XYZ file of C-alpha atoms in Angstrom:
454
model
C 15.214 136.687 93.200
C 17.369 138.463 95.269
C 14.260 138.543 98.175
C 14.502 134.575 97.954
C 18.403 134.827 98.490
C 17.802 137.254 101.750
C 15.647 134.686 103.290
C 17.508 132.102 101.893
C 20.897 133.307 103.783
C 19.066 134.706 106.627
C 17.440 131.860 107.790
C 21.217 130.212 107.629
C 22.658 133.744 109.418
C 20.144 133.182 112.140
C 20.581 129.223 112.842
C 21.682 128.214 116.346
C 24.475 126.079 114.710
C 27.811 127.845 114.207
C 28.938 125.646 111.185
C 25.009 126.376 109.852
C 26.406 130.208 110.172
C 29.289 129.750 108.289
C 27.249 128.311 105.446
C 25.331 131.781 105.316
C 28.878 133.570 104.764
C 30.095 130.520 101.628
C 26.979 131.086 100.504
C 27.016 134.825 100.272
C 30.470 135.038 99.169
C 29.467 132.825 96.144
C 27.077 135.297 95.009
C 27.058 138.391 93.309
C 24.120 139.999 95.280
C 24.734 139.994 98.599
C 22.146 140.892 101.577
C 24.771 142.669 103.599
C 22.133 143.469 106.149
C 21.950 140.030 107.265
C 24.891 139.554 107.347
C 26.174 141.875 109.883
C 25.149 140.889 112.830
C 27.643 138.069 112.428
C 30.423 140.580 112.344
C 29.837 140.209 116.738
C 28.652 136.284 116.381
C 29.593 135.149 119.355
C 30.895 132.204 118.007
C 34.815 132.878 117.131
C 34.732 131.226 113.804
C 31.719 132.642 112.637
C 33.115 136.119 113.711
C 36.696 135.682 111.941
C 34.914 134.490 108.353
C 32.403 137.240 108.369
C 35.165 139.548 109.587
C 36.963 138.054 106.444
C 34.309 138.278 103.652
C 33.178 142.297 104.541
C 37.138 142.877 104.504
C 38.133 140.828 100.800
C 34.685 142.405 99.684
C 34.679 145.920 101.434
C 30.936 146.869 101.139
C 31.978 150.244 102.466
C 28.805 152.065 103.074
C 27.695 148.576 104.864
C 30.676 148.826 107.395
C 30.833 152.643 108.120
C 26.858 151.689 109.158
C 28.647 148.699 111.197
C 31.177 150.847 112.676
C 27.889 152.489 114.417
C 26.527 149.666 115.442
C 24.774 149.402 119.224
C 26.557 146.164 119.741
C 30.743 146.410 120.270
C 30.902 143.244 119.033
C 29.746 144.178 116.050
C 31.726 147.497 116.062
C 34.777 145.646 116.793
C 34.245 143.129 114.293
C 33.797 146.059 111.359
C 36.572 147.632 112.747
C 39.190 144.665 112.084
C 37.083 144.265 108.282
C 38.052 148.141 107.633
C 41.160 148.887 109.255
C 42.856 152.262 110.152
C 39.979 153.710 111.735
C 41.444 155.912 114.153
C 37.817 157.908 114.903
C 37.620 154.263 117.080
C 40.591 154.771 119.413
C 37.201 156.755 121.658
C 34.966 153.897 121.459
C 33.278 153.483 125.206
C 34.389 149.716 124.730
C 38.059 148.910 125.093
C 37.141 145.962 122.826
C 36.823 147.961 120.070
C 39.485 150.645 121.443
C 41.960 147.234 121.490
C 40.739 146.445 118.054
C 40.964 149.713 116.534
C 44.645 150.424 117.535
C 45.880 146.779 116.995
C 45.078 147.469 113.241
C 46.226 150.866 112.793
C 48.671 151.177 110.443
C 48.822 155.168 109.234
C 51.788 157.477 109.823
C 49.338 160.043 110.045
C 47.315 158.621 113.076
C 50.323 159.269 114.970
C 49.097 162.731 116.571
C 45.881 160.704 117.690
C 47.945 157.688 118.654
C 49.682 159.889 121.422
C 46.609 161.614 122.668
C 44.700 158.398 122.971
C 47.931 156.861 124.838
C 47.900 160.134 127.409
C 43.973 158.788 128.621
C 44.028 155.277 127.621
C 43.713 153.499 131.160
C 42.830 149.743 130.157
C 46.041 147.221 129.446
C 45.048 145.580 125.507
C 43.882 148.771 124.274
C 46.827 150.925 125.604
C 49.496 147.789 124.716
C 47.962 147.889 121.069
C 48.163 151.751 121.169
C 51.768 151.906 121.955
C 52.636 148.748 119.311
C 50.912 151.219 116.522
C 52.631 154.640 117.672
C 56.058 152.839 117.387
C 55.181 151.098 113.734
C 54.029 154.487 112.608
C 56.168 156.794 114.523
C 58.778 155.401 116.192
C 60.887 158.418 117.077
C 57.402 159.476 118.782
C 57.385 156.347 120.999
C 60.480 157.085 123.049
C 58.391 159.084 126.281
C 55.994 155.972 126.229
C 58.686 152.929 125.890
C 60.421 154.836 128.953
C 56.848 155.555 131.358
C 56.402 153.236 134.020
C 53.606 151.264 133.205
C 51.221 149.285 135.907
C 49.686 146.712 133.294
C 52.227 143.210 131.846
C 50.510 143.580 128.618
C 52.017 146.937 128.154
C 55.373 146.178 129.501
C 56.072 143.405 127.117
C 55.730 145.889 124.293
C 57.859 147.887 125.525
C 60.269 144.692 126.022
C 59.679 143.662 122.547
C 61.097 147.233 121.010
C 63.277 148.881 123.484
C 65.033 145.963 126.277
C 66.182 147.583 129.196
C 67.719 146.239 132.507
C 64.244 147.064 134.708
C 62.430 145.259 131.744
C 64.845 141.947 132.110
C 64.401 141.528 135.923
C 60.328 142.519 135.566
C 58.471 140.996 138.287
C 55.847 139.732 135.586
C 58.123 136.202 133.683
C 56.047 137.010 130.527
C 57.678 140.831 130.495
C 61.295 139.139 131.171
C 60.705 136.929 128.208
C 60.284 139.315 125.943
C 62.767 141.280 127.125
C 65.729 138.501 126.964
C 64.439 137.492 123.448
C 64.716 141.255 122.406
C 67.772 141.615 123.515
C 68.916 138.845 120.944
C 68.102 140.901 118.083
C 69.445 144.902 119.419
C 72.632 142.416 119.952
C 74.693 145.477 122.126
C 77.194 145.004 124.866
C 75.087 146.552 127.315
C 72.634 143.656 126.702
C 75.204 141.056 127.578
C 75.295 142.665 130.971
C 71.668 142.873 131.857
C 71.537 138.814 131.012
C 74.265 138.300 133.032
C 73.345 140.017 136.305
C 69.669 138.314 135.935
C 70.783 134.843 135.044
C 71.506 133.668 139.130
C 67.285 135.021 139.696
C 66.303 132.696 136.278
C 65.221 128.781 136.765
C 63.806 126.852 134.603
C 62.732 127.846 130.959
C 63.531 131.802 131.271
C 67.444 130.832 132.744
C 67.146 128.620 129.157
C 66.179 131.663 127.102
C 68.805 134.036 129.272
C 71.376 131.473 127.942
C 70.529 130.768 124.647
C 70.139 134.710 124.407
C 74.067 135.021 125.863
C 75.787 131.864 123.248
C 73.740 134.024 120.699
C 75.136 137.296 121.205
C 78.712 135.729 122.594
C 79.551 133.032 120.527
C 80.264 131.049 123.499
C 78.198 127.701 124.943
C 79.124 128.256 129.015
C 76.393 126.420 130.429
C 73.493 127.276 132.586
C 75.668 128.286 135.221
C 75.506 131.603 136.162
C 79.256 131.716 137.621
C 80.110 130.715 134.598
C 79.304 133.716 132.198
C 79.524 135.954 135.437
C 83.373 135.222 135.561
C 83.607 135.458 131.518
C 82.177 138.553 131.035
C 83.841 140.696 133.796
C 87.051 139.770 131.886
C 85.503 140.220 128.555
C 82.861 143.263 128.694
C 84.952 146.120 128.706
C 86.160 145.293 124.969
C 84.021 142.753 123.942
C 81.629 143.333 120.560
C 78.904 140.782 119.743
C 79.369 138.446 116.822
C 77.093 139.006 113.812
C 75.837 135.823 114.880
C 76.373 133.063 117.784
C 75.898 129.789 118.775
C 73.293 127.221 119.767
C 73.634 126.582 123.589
C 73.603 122.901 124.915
C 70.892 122.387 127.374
C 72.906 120.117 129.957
C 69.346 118.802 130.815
C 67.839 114.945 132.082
C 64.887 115.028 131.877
C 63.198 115.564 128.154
C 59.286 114.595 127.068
C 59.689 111.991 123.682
C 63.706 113.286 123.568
C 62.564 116.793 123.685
C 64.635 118.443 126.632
C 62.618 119.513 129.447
C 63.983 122.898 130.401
C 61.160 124.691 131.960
C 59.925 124.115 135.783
C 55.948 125.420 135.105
C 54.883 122.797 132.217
C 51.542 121.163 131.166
C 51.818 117.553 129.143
C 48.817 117.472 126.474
C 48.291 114.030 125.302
C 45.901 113.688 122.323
C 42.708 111.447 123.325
C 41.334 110.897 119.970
C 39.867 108.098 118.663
C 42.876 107.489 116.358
C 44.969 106.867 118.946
C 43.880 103.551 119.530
C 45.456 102.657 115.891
C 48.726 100.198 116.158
C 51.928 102.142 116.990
C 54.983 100.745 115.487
C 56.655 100.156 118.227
C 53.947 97.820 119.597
C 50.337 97.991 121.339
C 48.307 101.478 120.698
C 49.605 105.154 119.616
C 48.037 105.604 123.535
C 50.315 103.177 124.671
C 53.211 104.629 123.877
C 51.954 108.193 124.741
C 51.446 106.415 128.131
C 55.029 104.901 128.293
C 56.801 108.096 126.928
C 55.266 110.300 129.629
C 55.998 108.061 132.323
C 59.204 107.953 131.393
C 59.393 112.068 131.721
C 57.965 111.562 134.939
C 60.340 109.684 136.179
C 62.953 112.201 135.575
C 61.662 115.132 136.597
C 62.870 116.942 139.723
C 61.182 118.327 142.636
C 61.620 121.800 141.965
C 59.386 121.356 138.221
C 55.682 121.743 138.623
C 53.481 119.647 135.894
C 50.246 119.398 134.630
C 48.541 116.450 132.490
C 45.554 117.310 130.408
C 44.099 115.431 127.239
C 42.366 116.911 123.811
C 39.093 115.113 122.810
C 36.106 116.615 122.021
C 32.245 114.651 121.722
C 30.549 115.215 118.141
C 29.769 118.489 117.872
C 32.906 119.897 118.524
C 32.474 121.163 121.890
C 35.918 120.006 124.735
C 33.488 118.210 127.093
C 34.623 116.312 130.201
C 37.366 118.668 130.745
C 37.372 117.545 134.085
C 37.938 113.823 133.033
C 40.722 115.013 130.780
C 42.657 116.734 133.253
C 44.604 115.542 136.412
C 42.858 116.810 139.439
C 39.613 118.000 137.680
C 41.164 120.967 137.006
C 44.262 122.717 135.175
C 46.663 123.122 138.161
C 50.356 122.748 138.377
C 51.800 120.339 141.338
C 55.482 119.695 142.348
C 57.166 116.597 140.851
C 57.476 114.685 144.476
C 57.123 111.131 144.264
C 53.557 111.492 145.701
C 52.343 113.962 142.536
C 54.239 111.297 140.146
C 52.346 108.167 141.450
C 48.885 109.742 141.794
C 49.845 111.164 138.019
C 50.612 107.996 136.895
C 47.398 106.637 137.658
C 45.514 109.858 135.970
C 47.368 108.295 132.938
C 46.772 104.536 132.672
C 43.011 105.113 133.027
C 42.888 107.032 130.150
C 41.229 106.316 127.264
C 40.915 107.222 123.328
C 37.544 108.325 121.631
C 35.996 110.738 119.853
C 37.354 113.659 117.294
C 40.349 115.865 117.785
C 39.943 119.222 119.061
C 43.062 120.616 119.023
C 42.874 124.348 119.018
C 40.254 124.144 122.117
C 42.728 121.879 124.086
C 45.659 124.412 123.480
C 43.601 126.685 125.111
C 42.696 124.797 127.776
C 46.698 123.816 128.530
C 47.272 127.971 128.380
C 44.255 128.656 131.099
C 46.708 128.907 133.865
C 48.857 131.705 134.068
C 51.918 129.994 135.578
C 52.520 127.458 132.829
C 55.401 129.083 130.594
C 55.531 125.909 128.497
C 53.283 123.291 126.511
C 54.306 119.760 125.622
C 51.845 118.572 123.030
C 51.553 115.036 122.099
C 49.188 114.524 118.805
C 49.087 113.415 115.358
C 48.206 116.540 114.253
C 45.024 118.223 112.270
C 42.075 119.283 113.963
C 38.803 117.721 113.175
C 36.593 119.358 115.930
C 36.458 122.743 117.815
C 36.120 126.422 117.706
C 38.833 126.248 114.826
C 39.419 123.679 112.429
C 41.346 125.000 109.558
C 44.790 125.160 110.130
C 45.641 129.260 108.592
C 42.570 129.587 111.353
C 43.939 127.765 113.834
C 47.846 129.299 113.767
C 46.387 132.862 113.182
C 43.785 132.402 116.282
C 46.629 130.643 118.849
C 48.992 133.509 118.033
C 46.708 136.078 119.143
C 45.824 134.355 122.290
C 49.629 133.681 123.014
C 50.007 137.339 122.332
C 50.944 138.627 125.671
C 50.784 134.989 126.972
C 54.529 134.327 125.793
C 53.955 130.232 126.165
C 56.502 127.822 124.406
C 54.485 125.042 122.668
C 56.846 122.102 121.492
C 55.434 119.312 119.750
C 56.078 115.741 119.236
C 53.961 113.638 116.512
C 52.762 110.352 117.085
C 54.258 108.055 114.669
C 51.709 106.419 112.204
C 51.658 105.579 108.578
C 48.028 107.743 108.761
C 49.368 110.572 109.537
C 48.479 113.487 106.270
C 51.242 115.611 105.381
C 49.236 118.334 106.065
C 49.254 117.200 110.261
C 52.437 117.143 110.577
C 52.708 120.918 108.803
C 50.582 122.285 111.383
C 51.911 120.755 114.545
C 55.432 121.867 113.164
C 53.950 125.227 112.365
C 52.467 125.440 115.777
C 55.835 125.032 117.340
C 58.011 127.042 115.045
C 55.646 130.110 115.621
C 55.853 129.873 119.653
C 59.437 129.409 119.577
C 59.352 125.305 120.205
C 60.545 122.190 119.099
C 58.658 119.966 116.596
C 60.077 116.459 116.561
C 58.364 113.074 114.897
C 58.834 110.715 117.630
C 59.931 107.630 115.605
C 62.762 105.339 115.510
C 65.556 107.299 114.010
C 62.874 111.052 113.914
C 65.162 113.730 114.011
C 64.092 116.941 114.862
C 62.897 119.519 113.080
């Protein structure tokens, strides 16, 4: 019996179909012999959802004997992927692969790895591994972590980690905008006096979204809505900030903005538009014609309004049947994901990227995230969509929120989304796009007659 259940599930571990794959790992999870054997190889499928649910089955079931085999595995992927089943396994931090180096300290979680921690961060050379490294060394030593939050360090990755826990005035004016991010947001929650002064004096370098976050960061720790002028809080604070203490908590700062995507304001200058082109947009919208329609109309609209000195990108989600975000090229304005300057010229040609599009096919939404995110300069995402995901490398939404943040780990993006109005639309949509929002620090808003948002 249990030789019929190893060919059974390794004839569906071996298909070329990822979905086929994860049928092996239901299958094996249902049953109380399992043929771990073949089923570790998909511990480095090369497929990312095939990976994450074996990953998840050898971790609920810990087969330990199987893993510690794993763990010795020719393939890194493999390695890695036991690695993140197991946990803690410090022995990893000297894997050849940084992979598995990354992977090894990003779930270590053992007060007594600290020792190792620190020796691995005095070699470690490559940015995820060594940004993961520090991350653990603070969580399980964080009087330890002072010499390494303090070290110059050549790589972003690492620098916004050291943003995140310890915000410092070098940090804030970083020449890397993801490593200033961090830093302003952390200064919002060590909320000292010294902070105030570091947002100040970089506020006049900010425009666009990170001169948002510098002022949101200020009403939060001052209490005080003074606008996105710099003058402004320059003048209050040098006759406040030799007695001044932060509140406990602020207040919400008014954008002072035009422009705004669907009556979301507009507040960065480096932004993509993502407009969903599945087939359910060409249902009725309820304010007349197609839900593409009014996609159309709204974002012509932000056009309008933007100034020169914001750089845009359009791109559309839409995937063919089996799953895969084909004609990219088709879906994007100028064939590929680049930002241009909002000069009538851009607008015009932009505008006529947008009336010839055209709704089909199944939502991919995680895959068309990632495609919005695959240039470096865009600090912010405006995504258009009824929600759910029907197609793509991620489907499920737990899947789908727990996959985005990892890859907006040291990407720092804002994703704010608007949902297409329709009586259609599950509850369980409009959860994730407001999920996917919340957990980038964005807006989620129903764009309806009346939708507040939310």
């Amino acid at each position: 019996m249990l030789d019929l259940l190893l060919s059974e599930i390794l004839k569906l571990a071996t298909d070329p179909d990822p979905d086929v794959r994860c049928r092996a790992i239901e299958r094996a999870r249902a049953e109380p012999d399992r043929p771990w054997p073949a089923l570790v190889p998909l511990l480095g499928d090369p497929h990312p959802r095939v990976k994450r649910r074996a990953v998840a089955l050898f971790r609920d079931l810990k087969p330990d004997d199987v893993l510690r085999a794993a763990l010795k595995s020719p393939s890194p992927a493999v390695r890695e992927g036991a690695c993140r089943a197991l946990r803690n396994q410090s022995a990893l931090l000297n894997d050849p692969h940084p992979d598995v180096r990354a992977a090894a300290a990003e779930t270590l979680d053992d007060r007594s790895a600290a020792e190792q921690l620190e020796a691995f961060l005095k070699k470690e050379s490559a940015a995820l591994p060594r940004a993961y490294g520090l991350d653990a060394l603070h969580r399980s030593a964080p009087e330890r972590s002072a010499p390494y939050l303090e070290a110059k360090e050549p790589h972003p990755e690492v620098r916004i980690v050291q943003a995140e826990i310890r915000p410092s005035a070098e940090l804030i004016a970083d020449r890397d905008w993801r490593v200033r991010a961090a830093a302003i947001e952390a200064c919002r929650k060590v909320r000292t006096r010294e902070a105030i002064g570091w947002l100040v004096a970089q506020l006049p370098r900010e425009k666009g979204r990170l001169r948002w976050d510098a002022v949101q960061a200020l009403a939060d720790l001052t209490g005080r809505d003074l606008g996105l002028a710099p003058d402004s809080w320059a003048a209050w604070w040098s006759a406040n900030k030799d007695a001044f203490t932060p509140p406990a908590k602020g207040v919400a700062a008014s954008s002072g903005t035009q422009a705004s995507f669907f009556s979301v304001p507009i507040l960065s200058t480096r932004l993509v538009i993502l407009l969903d082109l599945s087939g359910s947009m060409r249902e009725p919208s309820p304010s007349g014609g197609t839900k593409l329609d009014e996609a159309r109309r709204g974002t012509l609209e932000t056009l309008k309004a933007l100034t020169p000195d914001v750089r845009f990108g359009l791109c559309g989600l839409g995937c063919d049947a089996d799953g895969a975000f084909t004609k990219v090229a088709e879906k994007t304005w100028g064939r590929r994901l680049q930002l241009f300057p909002a000069v009538p010229a851009a607008k015009a040609d932009a505008e006529r990227f947008l009336r010839g599009l055209e709704a089909r096919g199944w939502t991919n939404l995680y895959d068309g995230l990632l495609h919005a995110l695959s240039d470096p300069e865009v600090d912010t995402v405006f995504l258009y969509s009824d929600g759910g995901a029907s197609k793509g490398l991620f489907v499920a939404a737990a899947e789908i929120l727990d996959e985005l943040a990892r890859a907006n780990r040291f990407r720092r993006a804002v994703i704010h989304a608007v949902e297409v109005p329709g009586d259609r639309n599950p509850a369980d949509n409009k959860k994730l796009l407001a999920e996917i929002a919340r957990r980038t620090g964005g807006t989620s808003k129903l764009h309806a007659s009346g939708g507040a948002a939310r």
